[in-house]
Amino acid sequence: MRKEMIVALAGVCLSYGTTTQAASIDIAAKPVSVQTSEQSLLTGKETASKQAAWEAFWQGLLNSRAVPDDYTKTVKTSGAIERTYLSDGPHKTARQSLQTQKPMEQYEIYYPVDLLEKKVACPAVIFLNGSGVPASRYPALFEHLASWGFIAIGNEDPSTGTGQSADTTVAKLLELNEDAHSRFFHQIDTARIGITGHSQGGAGVFNAITSQPHHALYRTAVALSPANERLSEALHWTYDLTKVQCPIFLLSGTKGDFELKLVLPQKDLQSMYAKISGPKVMARRKDTEHGQMLYEADGYVTAWLRWQLYGDKRAAKAFSGKNPEIRTNCLYRDVKIQGRTSHLRINTPSHSSK
């Protein structure tokens, strides 16, 4: 496939595939030889049938769950800390949807009910969608994070690469926190805001924490198989990794041409990691494809956020100390941790979860 075609397709399929429109273009682009009128009619019917089949396939894909509802019970783990934080947390959760303008359409907010009932201000985590994977397609991730004491918020924005929708979402959180009629009135600890994103959303994470107006509010970030620098520039999501200041966790997969040749080749991940001067961790999960990276590494993603936003000492041991668990976990490779692990900064929270 030519480089220009790869770049063009990447804009609509950085997570799971393409769209019905792209499927139609693919079929329409194939030349059909015209012989007799009867053969032409037959060929036309076959083409229409194939197009309908493709559209049905992609529509079903786009409407299905991107994250299995039972992933916390089925994803393989190989470390005690990873296993602990992949399991559901101790808090009862609830969900609230708030309508908003396009392209975000609505906010999906999951939160720990018991903590809010006790008037405990909780840290918040923003999710940035990969292409074709709006928040409504991966509710299990939000619910899991809420069970660990976070207010998790996402939306339906299909274009998160610039970080703009993240900035709008942060502004919404600040608004809700000051709205006396909001369920979240003075319940969001604005000193403990984190962000995570997958694929296109990973590029959006870099932009959100470096160039958007509210970039200084973020205390930590996680980028899951983020679009590499060259690809992001081609798709107008250009980011500058030298401006990253908050502690960041970079993750990628090791399986499939889409992950390894297009979105995030290993050499690109290493180059991106090298440009970040602040506290950082990098790892690649074995035998994991691009789409699976949205949830396969969630045990360590949750542990990272618990460490950074709650000061959770047990979670910290996955990444810090003399023998960080992630270094010895057989499911991960190419692990790098900035400098001496004891020097990784822990953001001290203003409240603690019980």
Coordinates of N, CA, C and O in Angstrom, one line a residue, residues 72 77 101 115 122 129 206 213 261 281 327 350:
T72 N -11.9 -7.2 33.2 CA -11.1 -7.3 34.4 C -11.0 -8.7 34.9 O -10.2 -9.0 35.8
T77 N -2.7 -11.5 33.6 CA -1.8 -10.7 34.4 C -0.7 -11.6 34.9 O -0.8 -12.8 34.9
Q101 N -22.9 20.1 23.1 CA -22.9 20.4 21.7 C -22.0 19.5 20.9 O -21.1 18.9 21.5
L115 N -18.0 7.7 48.1 CA -17.1 8.8 48.4 C -17.8 10.2 48.3 O -17.6 11.1 49.1
C122 N -12.9 14.0 45.0 CA -12.1 12.9 44.4 C -11.3 13.5 43.2 O -11.7 14.4 42.5
N129 N -10.7 9.7 23.3 CA -11.1 8.6 22.4 C -10.0 8.4 21.3 O -9.4 9.3 20.8
F206 N -0.8 14.3 24.6 CA 0.4 15.1 24.5 C 0.0 16.6 24.3 O 0.6 17.5 24.9
P213 N -5.0 25.5 26.7 CA -5.0 26.5 27.8 C -4.9 26.0 29.2 O -4.3 26.6 30.1
K261 N 3.9 -1.1 12.4 CA 4.4 -0.4 11.2 C 3.8 0.9 11.0 O 4.4 1.7 10.3
V281 N 7.8 6.6 32.4 CA 7.9 5.2 32.4 C 7.4 4.8 31.0 O 6.5 5.3 30.5
R327 N 9.2 -4.2 35.8 CA 10.4 -4.7 35.2 C 10.5 -6.2 35.1 O 11.2 -6.7 34.2
S350 N -4.7 15.9 48.3 CA -5.2 16.7 49.4 C -6.2 15.9 50.3 O -6.6 16.3 51.3

